[in-house]
Amino acid sequence: MKGYSITTLNEFIIKRQTDFPYAKGELSRLLSHFGIAAKIVNKKINKAGLVDILGASGIINVQGEDQKKLDVFADETFIAAIQASGEVCGIVTEENQEIITFDDNLSRDGKYIFLMDPLDGSSNIDVNVSIGTIFSIYRRVSQRGHSARAEDFLQEGTRMVAAGYIIYGSSTMLVYTTGKGVNGFTLDPSIGEFCLSHPDIRTPEFGSIYSVNEGHYLKFPDGVKKYIKYCQELDPETSRPYTSRYIGSLVADFHRNLLKGGIFIYPSTASSPKGKLRLAYECNPIAFIAEQAGGKASDGFNRILDLKPDSLHQRSPFYVGSRAMVEHLEELMG
Ligand code: P6P
């Protein structure tokens, strides 16, 4: 009987290492460590509802640990795994205002830096909506053998070496790119492995889904209002109907649009004049993946990956997805 041939994440990483003739396995090792942490975080998330119920009955949870907020747990778990890889000299995460430098000898010589939102959309956990982890990896620009420095984390997105996300949804998937296309892996809990399920993801040039929080409509820029109105009227040439789909969890909204085609819109609003999403560890990694899958990512006027960050946690308006849809919105913004 023909065996069920699976390619695990580690097998894939090793097989694709040849994409980088000069690589000596450091990035492979880093991605493998990240994958292990993802499984640990996934296990905790899947029990979140249960633990919360039990945790609410007292201060100590079922494992006898202090009840930790899940996003803090995820942050600590990924930080520990990334440091254990020995390939990274420092990390910036949404949960920590300052850079975290890894100052053991091995890490100080690491050639990469890491940025992540450990658990984006964590407010959705209480209502069992999909959430995500988003990460990006750069080569450091500061001297090896010393602590990571701020300039390591303020590079343009075009200098990214790898980027990806985990979506904790009806199944748990890891989707990532190292600049040679986008591949998706689904966690098979029966064997505890991420298995290649979506090789070489390409996002459709056009889509019929637009994703935006229309509650902020009155404060949107005119170009965005025009685009939303366009989506709500049948296109005279194509009589293409559009569908509004908005989960309120970036990774979940982006992942659906990546596979089906569509545009995700988070403009500047009255409460978020620079937009809500963070450039370094939300917009840039998602933009890298979108472009690698044939899509586009913009702040309405500029390519997201070209933006030079001024500060670690700066925000940006964010329009990402099917190329033709983002370009149409940019025209209206122009
Ligand atoms: P709003 C989640 O809090 C998040 O950071 C993203 O995951 C999501 O796309 C966005 O905020 C939702 O924001 O204003 O629509 O609730």
Tab-separated table of C-alpha atoms and ligand atoms in Angstrom:
chain	number	residue	atom	x	y	z
A	1	MET	CA	0.000	0.000	0.000
A	2	LYS	CA	1.367	3.423	-0.966
A	3	GLY	CA	2.689	5.003	2.197
A	4	TYR	CA	1.339	8.380	3.276
A	5	SER	CA	4.402	10.468	2.409
A	6	ILE	CA	4.885	13.383	4.773
A	7	THR	CA	7.570	16.025	4.874
A	8	THR	CA	8.089	17.281	8.399
A	9	LEU	CA	9.229	20.839	9.100
A	10	ASN	CA	12.729	19.689	10.037
A	11	GLU	CA	13.056	17.523	6.907
A	12	PHE	CA	11.911	20.490	4.810
A	13	ILE	CA	14.303	22.933	6.502
A	14	ILE	CA	17.247	20.606	5.941
A	15	LYS	CA	16.207	19.860	2.344
A	16	ARG	CA	15.863	23.580	1.553
A	17	GLN	CA	19.125	24.508	3.242
A	18	THR	CA	20.696	24.104	-0.188
A	19	ASP	CA	18.804	27.307	-1.126
A	20	PHE	CA	21.541	29.053	0.828
A	21	PRO	CA	24.902	27.694	-0.344
A	22	TYR	CA	26.813	29.654	2.283
A	23	ALA	CA	24.512	28.754	5.138
A	24	LYS	CA	26.126	26.574	7.751
A	25	GLY	CA	22.836	25.510	9.299
A	26	GLU	CA	22.393	28.434	11.699
A	27	LEU	CA	19.059	29.560	10.248
A	28	SER	CA	17.906	25.941	10.046
A	29	ARG	CA	18.706	25.420	13.716
A	30	LEU	CA	16.929	28.663	14.651
A	31	LEU	CA	13.772	27.723	12.727
A	32	SER	CA	13.786	24.245	14.283
A	33	HIS	CA	13.981	25.712	17.799
A	34	PHE	CA	11.122	28.044	16.925
A	35	GLY	CA	9.042	25.066	15.745
A	36	ILE	CA	9.545	23.273	19.062
A	37	ALA	CA	8.400	26.333	21.032
A	38	ALA	CA	5.372	26.610	18.742
A	39	LYS	CA	4.274	23.103	19.760
A	40	ILE	CA	4.653	23.948	23.458
A	41	VAL	CA	2.630	27.173	23.111
A	42	ASN	CA	0.010	25.426	20.987
A	43	LYS	CA	-0.523	22.782	23.689
A	44	LYS	CA	-1.129	25.501	26.308
A	45	ILE	CA	-3.478	27.477	24.046
A	46	ASN	CA	-5.554	24.410	23.299
A	47	LYS	CA	-6.147	23.981	27.031
A	48	ALA	CA	-6.670	27.722	27.652
A	49	GLY	CA	-10.401	27.471	28.111
A	50	LEU	CA	-10.098	24.504	30.469
A	51	VAL	CA	-7.213	25.956	32.474
A	52	ASP	CA	-9.037	29.296	32.711
A	53	ILE	CA	-12.068	27.617	34.190
A	54	LEU	CA	-9.906	25.682	36.648
A	55	GLY	CA	-7.632	28.692	37.202
A	56	ALA	CA	-10.630	30.896	37.992
A	57	SER	CA	-11.545	28.543	40.866
A	58	GLY	CA	-8.326	29.459	42.664
A	59	ILE	CA	-4.932	31.153	42.205
A	60	ILE	CA	-3.016	27.945	41.457
A	61	ASN	CA	-3.773	26.117	38.197
A	62	VAL	CA	-3.853	22.358	37.608
A	63	GLN	CA	-0.077	22.139	37.150
A	64	GLY	CA	0.476	23.834	40.481
A	65	GLU	CA	1.882	26.895	38.660
A	66	ASP	CA	0.887	30.497	39.155
A	67	GLN	CA	-1.796	31.314	36.615
A	68	LYS	CA	0.134	33.101	33.802
A	69	LYS	CA	-1.447	35.211	31.129
A	70	LEU	CA	-1.127	33.225	27.889
A	71	ASP	CA	0.638	35.956	25.993
A	72	VAL	CA	3.259	36.254	28.737
A	73	PHE	CA	3.623	32.470	28.680
A	74	ALA	CA	4.039	32.503	24.899
A	75	ASP	CA	6.542	35.377	25.117
A	76	GLU	CA	8.678	33.577	27.711
A	77	THR	CA	8.503	30.239	25.880
A	78	PHE	CA	9.606	31.644	22.511
A	79	ILE	CA	12.334	33.809	24.086
A	80	ALA	CA	13.792	30.779	25.879
A	81	ALA	CA	13.732	28.656	22.699
A	82	ILE	CA	15.265	31.393	20.525
A	83	GLN	CA	18.056	31.967	23.050
A	84	ALA	CA	18.657	28.198	23.310
A	85	SER	CA	19.333	28.094	19.557
A	86	GLY	CA	22.541	30.073	20.200
A	87	GLU	CA	22.093	31.767	16.793
A	88	VAL	CA	20.416	34.990	17.990
A	89	CYS	CA	22.062	37.874	19.880
A	90	GLY	CA	18.882	39.731	20.801
A	91	ILE	CA	15.106	39.897	20.481
A	92	VAL	CA	12.331	42.483	20.405
A	93	THR	CA	8.815	41.393	21.284
A	94	GLU	CA	5.495	43.161	21.579
A	95	GLU	CA	5.446	42.250	25.283
A	96	ASN	CA	8.695	44.052	26.160
A	97	GLN	CA	9.311	47.768	25.725
A	98	GLU	CA	13.109	47.397	25.441
A	99	ILE	CA	15.422	45.135	23.460
A	100	ILE	CA	16.254	41.844	25.198
A	101	THR	CA	19.940	41.076	24.612
A	102	PHE	CA	21.229	37.502	25.014
A	103	ASP	CA	24.590	38.045	26.657
A	104	ASP	CA	25.897	34.505	27.027
A	105	ASN	CA	29.059	34.010	24.947
A	106	LEU	CA	27.417	31.787	22.337
A	107	SER	CA	24.520	34.215	21.697
A	108	ARG	CA	26.718	37.332	21.669
A	109	ASP	CA	28.407	35.770	18.650
A	110	GLY	CA	25.034	34.965	17.045
A	111	LYS	CA	24.584	36.476	13.596
A	112	TYR	CA	20.789	36.922	13.719
A	113	ILE	CA	18.269	39.072	15.565
A	114	PHE	CA	14.636	38.112	16.090
A	115	LEU	CA	11.420	40.146	16.363
A	116	MET	CA	7.995	38.794	17.246
A	117	ASP	CA	4.486	39.336	18.413
A	118	PRO	CA	4.243	36.197	20.578
A	119	LEU	CA	0.457	36.056	20.720
A	120	ASP	CA	-1.353	38.524	18.480
A	121	GLY	CA	-5.053	38.967	19.119
A	122	SER	CA	-4.807	37.331	22.556
A	123	SER	CA	-8.006	39.095	23.643
A	124	ASN	CA	-9.769	36.657	21.285
A	125	ILE	CA	-8.739	33.648	23.379
A	126	ASP	CA	-11.634	34.141	25.825
A	127	VAL	CA	-14.108	33.772	22.954
A	128	ASN	CA	-12.257	30.928	21.213
A	129	VAL	CA	-11.319	32.919	18.107
A	130	SER	CA	-8.134	32.037	16.187
A	131	ILE	CA	-4.975	33.873	17.296
A	132	GLY	CA	-1.418	33.949	16.018
A	133	THR	CA	2.309	34.318	16.570
A	134	ILE	CA	4.213	36.503	14.083
A	135	PHE	CA	8.022	36.597	13.706
A	136	SER	CA	10.803	38.018	11.570
A	137	ILE	CA	14.540	37.363	11.404
A	138	TYR	CA	17.356	39.676	10.234
A	139	ARG	CA	21.123	39.455	10.155
A	140	ARG	CA	22.563	41.733	12.845
A	141	VAL	CA	24.344	44.884	11.639
A	142	SER	CA	26.290	45.379	14.909
A	143	GLN	CA	29.632	43.645	15.534
A	144	ARG	CA	29.482	39.954	16.482
A	145	GLY	CA	30.885	39.104	19.900
A	146	HIS	CA	29.114	42.106	21.435
A	147	SER	CA	25.558	42.740	22.664
A	148	ALA	CA	22.802	43.402	20.151
A	149	ARG	CA	22.179	47.094	19.558
A	150	ALA	CA	19.130	49.210	18.638
A	151	GLU	CA	20.219	49.576	14.999
A	152	ASP	CA	19.994	45.809	14.616
A	153	PHE	CA	16.215	46.102	15.079
A	154	LEU	CA	15.598	49.241	12.985
A	155	GLN	CA	16.381	47.771	9.564
A	156	GLU	CA	14.095	48.091	6.539
A	157	GLY	CA	11.911	45.056	5.904
A	158	THR	CA	13.754	44.427	2.617
A	159	ARG	CA	16.693	43.202	4.737
A	160	MET	CA	14.630	40.438	6.368
A	161	VAL	CA	16.126	36.932	6.137
A	162	ALA	CA	12.975	35.038	7.134
A	163	ALA	CA	9.443	35.719	8.365
A	164	GLY	CA	6.454	33.667	9.344
A	165	TYR	CA	3.409	33.178	11.496
A	166	ILE	CA	1.643	30.463	13.418
A	167	ILE	CA	-2.142	30.418	13.293
A	168	TYR	CA	-3.791	28.621	16.225
A	169	GLY	CA	-7.078	27.873	14.501
A	170	SER	CA	-9.224	24.829	13.687
A	171	SER	CA	-5.789	23.354	13.090
A	172	THR	CA	-2.426	24.867	13.990
A	173	MET	CA	-0.324	25.948	11.035
A	174	LEU	CA	3.142	27.416	10.592
A	175	VAL	CA	3.558	29.506	7.432
A	176	TYR	CA	6.974	30.979	6.650
A	177	THR	CA	9.337	32.238	3.974
A	178	THR	CA	13.104	32.588	3.704
A	179	GLY	CA	12.794	34.624	0.522
A	180	LYS	CA	12.322	31.600	-1.756
A	181	GLY	CA	8.526	31.326	-1.722
A	182	VAL	CA	6.000	30.611	1.034
A	183	ASN	CA	5.272	27.182	2.535
A	184	GLY	CA	2.635	26.088	5.049
A	185	PHE	CA	2.911	23.288	7.615
A	186	THR	CA	0.011	21.818	9.571
A	187	LEU	CA	0.617	20.377	13.032
A	188	ASP	CA	-0.322	16.707	13.180
A	189	PRO	CA	-1.009	16.205	16.901
A	190	SER	CA	-0.914	12.420	16.523
A	191	ILE	CA	2.813	12.551	15.746
A	192	GLY	CA	3.595	16.021	17.190
A	193	GLU	CA	5.104	17.237	13.924
A	194	PHE	CA	4.453	20.175	11.605
A	195	CYS	CA	3.908	18.525	8.203
A	196	LEU	CA	4.122	20.246	4.803
A	197	SER	CA	0.482	20.799	3.793
A	198	HIS	CA	0.591	23.960	1.634
A	199	PRO	CA	3.719	23.883	-0.563
A	200	ASP	CA	4.623	27.046	-2.505
A	201	ILE	CA	1.583	29.175	-1.557
A	202	ARG	CA	0.594	31.738	-4.229
A	203	THR	CA	-2.057	34.364	-3.438
A	204	PRO	CA	-4.610	35.157	-6.216
A	205	GLU	CA	-4.022	38.423	-8.141
A	206	PHE	CA	-7.673	39.350	-7.458
A	207	GLY	CA	-9.951	38.366	-4.599
A	208	SER	CA	-13.519	39.029	-3.552
A	209	ILE	CA	-12.869	39.511	0.172
A	210	TYR	CA	-12.191	42.816	1.895
A	211	SER	CA	-11.315	42.825	5.600
A	212	VAL	CA	-11.674	46.036	7.614
A	213	ASN	CA	-13.213	47.120	10.908
A	214	GLU	CA	-16.032	49.257	9.482
A	215	GLY	CA	-16.766	50.528	12.985
A	216	HIS	CA	-14.011	53.075	12.382
A	217	TYR	CA	-15.451	54.047	8.939
A	218	LEU	CA	-16.218	57.710	9.692
A	219	LYS	CA	-12.565	58.339	10.629
A	220	PHE	CA	-11.041	56.558	7.636
A	221	PRO	CA	-9.055	58.466	4.979
A	222	ASP	CA	-11.200	59.343	1.912
A	223	GLY	CA	-9.343	56.845	-0.273
A	224	VAL	CA	-10.333	54.009	2.054
A	225	LYS	CA	-13.951	55.174	2.168
A	226	LYS	CA	-13.997	55.219	-1.652
A	227	TYR	CA	-12.508	51.713	-1.787
A	228	ILE	CA	-15.078	50.309	0.656
A	229	LYS	CA	-17.894	51.928	-1.335
A	230	TYR	CA	-16.422	50.381	-4.524
A	231	CYS	CA	-16.456	46.948	-2.882
A	232	GLN	CA	-20.093	47.419	-1.884
A	233	GLU	CA	-21.220	48.123	-5.447
A	234	LEU	CA	-21.039	45.442	-8.138
A	235	ASP	CA	-18.109	46.207	-10.380
A	236	PRO	CA	-19.750	47.308	-13.711
A	237	GLU	CA	-17.144	45.457	-15.795
A	238	THR	CA	-16.882	42.224	-13.860
A	239	SER	CA	-20.114	42.418	-11.822
A	240	ARG	CA	-17.820	40.974	-9.209
A	241	PRO	CA	-19.505	40.700	-5.843
A	242	TYR	CA	-17.336	41.405	-2.806
A	243	THR	CA	-17.652	39.855	0.629
A	244	SER	CA	-16.726	41.526	3.911
A	245	ARG	CA	-14.880	39.170	6.241
A	246	TYR	CA	-13.280	40.503	9.456
A	247	ILE	CA	-12.230	38.287	12.380
A	248	GLY	CA	-10.297	40.955	14.300
A	249	SER	CA	-7.210	38.747	14.471
A	250	LEU	CA	-4.537	39.823	11.960
A	251	VAL	CA	-3.053	36.383	11.362
A	252	ALA	CA	-6.489	34.775	10.846
A	253	ASP	CA	-7.721	37.531	8.506
A	254	PHE	CA	-4.464	37.565	6.545
A	255	HIS	CA	-4.197	33.760	6.288
A	256	ARG	CA	-7.718	33.410	4.835
A	257	ASN	CA	-7.067	36.176	2.295
A	258	LEU	CA	-3.644	34.722	1.407
A	259	LEU	CA	-5.240	31.413	0.394
A	260	LYS	CA	-8.484	32.722	-1.145
A	261	GLY	CA	-7.478	36.186	-2.368
A	262	GLY	CA	-8.531	39.424	-0.712
A	263	ILE	CA	-7.308	42.602	0.964
A	264	PHE	CA	-6.760	43.371	4.668
A	265	ILE	CA	-7.119	47.038	5.572
A	266	TYR	CA	-6.051	48.743	8.805
A	267	PRO	CA	-5.836	52.484	8.062
A	268	SER	CA	-4.960	55.368	10.315
A	269	THR	CA	-7.985	56.200	12.450
A	270	ALA	CA	-8.839	58.883	15.006
A	271	SER	CA	-7.709	56.656	17.886
A	272	SER	CA	-4.689	55.355	15.922
A	273	PRO	CA	-3.414	58.258	13.768
A	274	LYS	CA	-0.405	56.147	12.707
A	275	GLY	CA	-2.497	53.017	12.321
A	276	LYS	CA	-2.729	50.318	14.989
A	277	LEU	CA	-0.434	47.568	13.719
A	278	ARG	CA	3.286	47.542	14.571
A	279	LEU	CA	5.661	47.937	11.625
A	280	ALA	CA	8.558	45.807	12.910
A	281	TYR	CA	6.857	42.628	14.075
A	282	GLU	CA	3.391	42.684	12.490
A	283	CYS	CA	3.383	44.612	9.187
A	284	ASN	CA	6.906	43.722	7.957
A	285	PRO	CA	6.767	39.931	8.404
A	286	ILE	CA	3.245	39.729	6.951
A	287	ALA	CA	4.328	41.995	4.067
A	288	PHE	CA	7.333	39.747	3.310
A	289	ILE	CA	5.082	36.696	3.157
A	290	ALA	CA	2.491	38.516	1.017
A	291	GLU	CA	5.128	39.611	-1.524
A	292	GLN	CA	6.749	36.173	-1.611
A	293	ALA	CA	3.309	34.720	-2.442
A	294	GLY	CA	2.798	37.254	-5.280
A	295	GLY	CA	0.798	39.815	-3.299
A	296	LYS	CA	1.524	43.358	-2.151
A	297	ALA	CA	1.766	45.341	1.109
A	298	SER	CA	1.557	49.118	1.441
A	299	ASP	CA	1.006	51.917	3.944
A	300	GLY	CA	-1.263	53.475	1.312
A	301	PHE	CA	1.589	55.280	-0.443
A	302	ASN	CA	4.797	53.292	0.114
A	303	ARG	CA	5.892	49.660	-0.031
A	304	ILE	CA	5.857	48.485	3.589
A	305	LEU	CA	9.199	46.679	3.241
A	306	ASP	CA	10.910	49.912	2.142
A	307	LEU	CA	9.941	51.825	5.291
A	308	LYS	CA	12.860	52.690	7.602
A	309	PRO	CA	11.684	52.189	11.212
A	310	ASP	CA	12.474	55.051	13.619
A	311	SER	CA	11.458	53.230	16.782
A	312	LEU	CA	11.009	49.614	17.878
A	313	HIS	CA	7.238	49.720	18.386
A	314	GLN	CA	6.175	52.272	15.793
A	315	ARG	CA	2.843	51.719	14.079
A	316	SER	CA	1.865	51.961	10.417
A	317	PRO	CA	-1.293	52.026	8.327
A	318	PHE	CA	-1.413	48.599	6.660
A	319	TYR	CA	-2.979	47.427	3.380
A	320	VAL	CA	-1.989	43.888	2.374
A	321	GLY	CA	-3.157	41.056	0.124
A	322	SER	CA	-3.979	40.461	-3.547
A	323	ARG	CA	-1.768	42.676	-5.694
A	324	ALA	CA	-4.520	44.150	-7.917
A	325	MET	CA	-6.670	45.005	-4.885
A	326	VAL	CA	-3.859	46.769	-2.996
A	327	GLU	CA	-2.886	48.680	-6.151
A	328	HIS	CA	-6.500	49.793	-6.636
A	329	LEU	CA	-6.654	51.065	-3.079
A	330	GLU	CA	-3.320	52.890	-3.520
A	331	GLU	CA	-4.740	54.638	-6.606
A	332	LEU	CA	-7.723	55.846	-4.584
A	333	MET	CA	-5.407	56.927	-1.747
A	334	GLY	CA	-3.215	58.804	-4.223
B	1	P6P	P1	-9.616	46.278	15.890
B	1	P6P	C1	-5.602	42.257	17.599
B	1	P6P	O1	-5.821	43.013	18.776
B	1	P6P	C2	-4.956	43.181	16.573
B	1	P6P	O2	-3.720	43.609	17.026
B	1	P6P	C3	-4.816	42.449	15.241
B	1	P6P	O3	-4.604	41.080	15.391
B	1	P6P	C4	-6.144	42.756	14.563
B	1	P6P	O4	-6.044	42.748	13.155
B	1	P6P	C5	-6.457	44.160	15.078
B	1	P6P	O5	-5.794	44.296	16.331
B	1	P6P	C6	-7.942	44.352	15.302
B	1	P6P	O6	-8.132	45.700	15.704
B	1	P6P	O7	-9.431	47.757	16.099
B	1	P6P	O8	-10.366	45.988	14.608
B	1	P6P	O9	-10.196	45.529	17.076
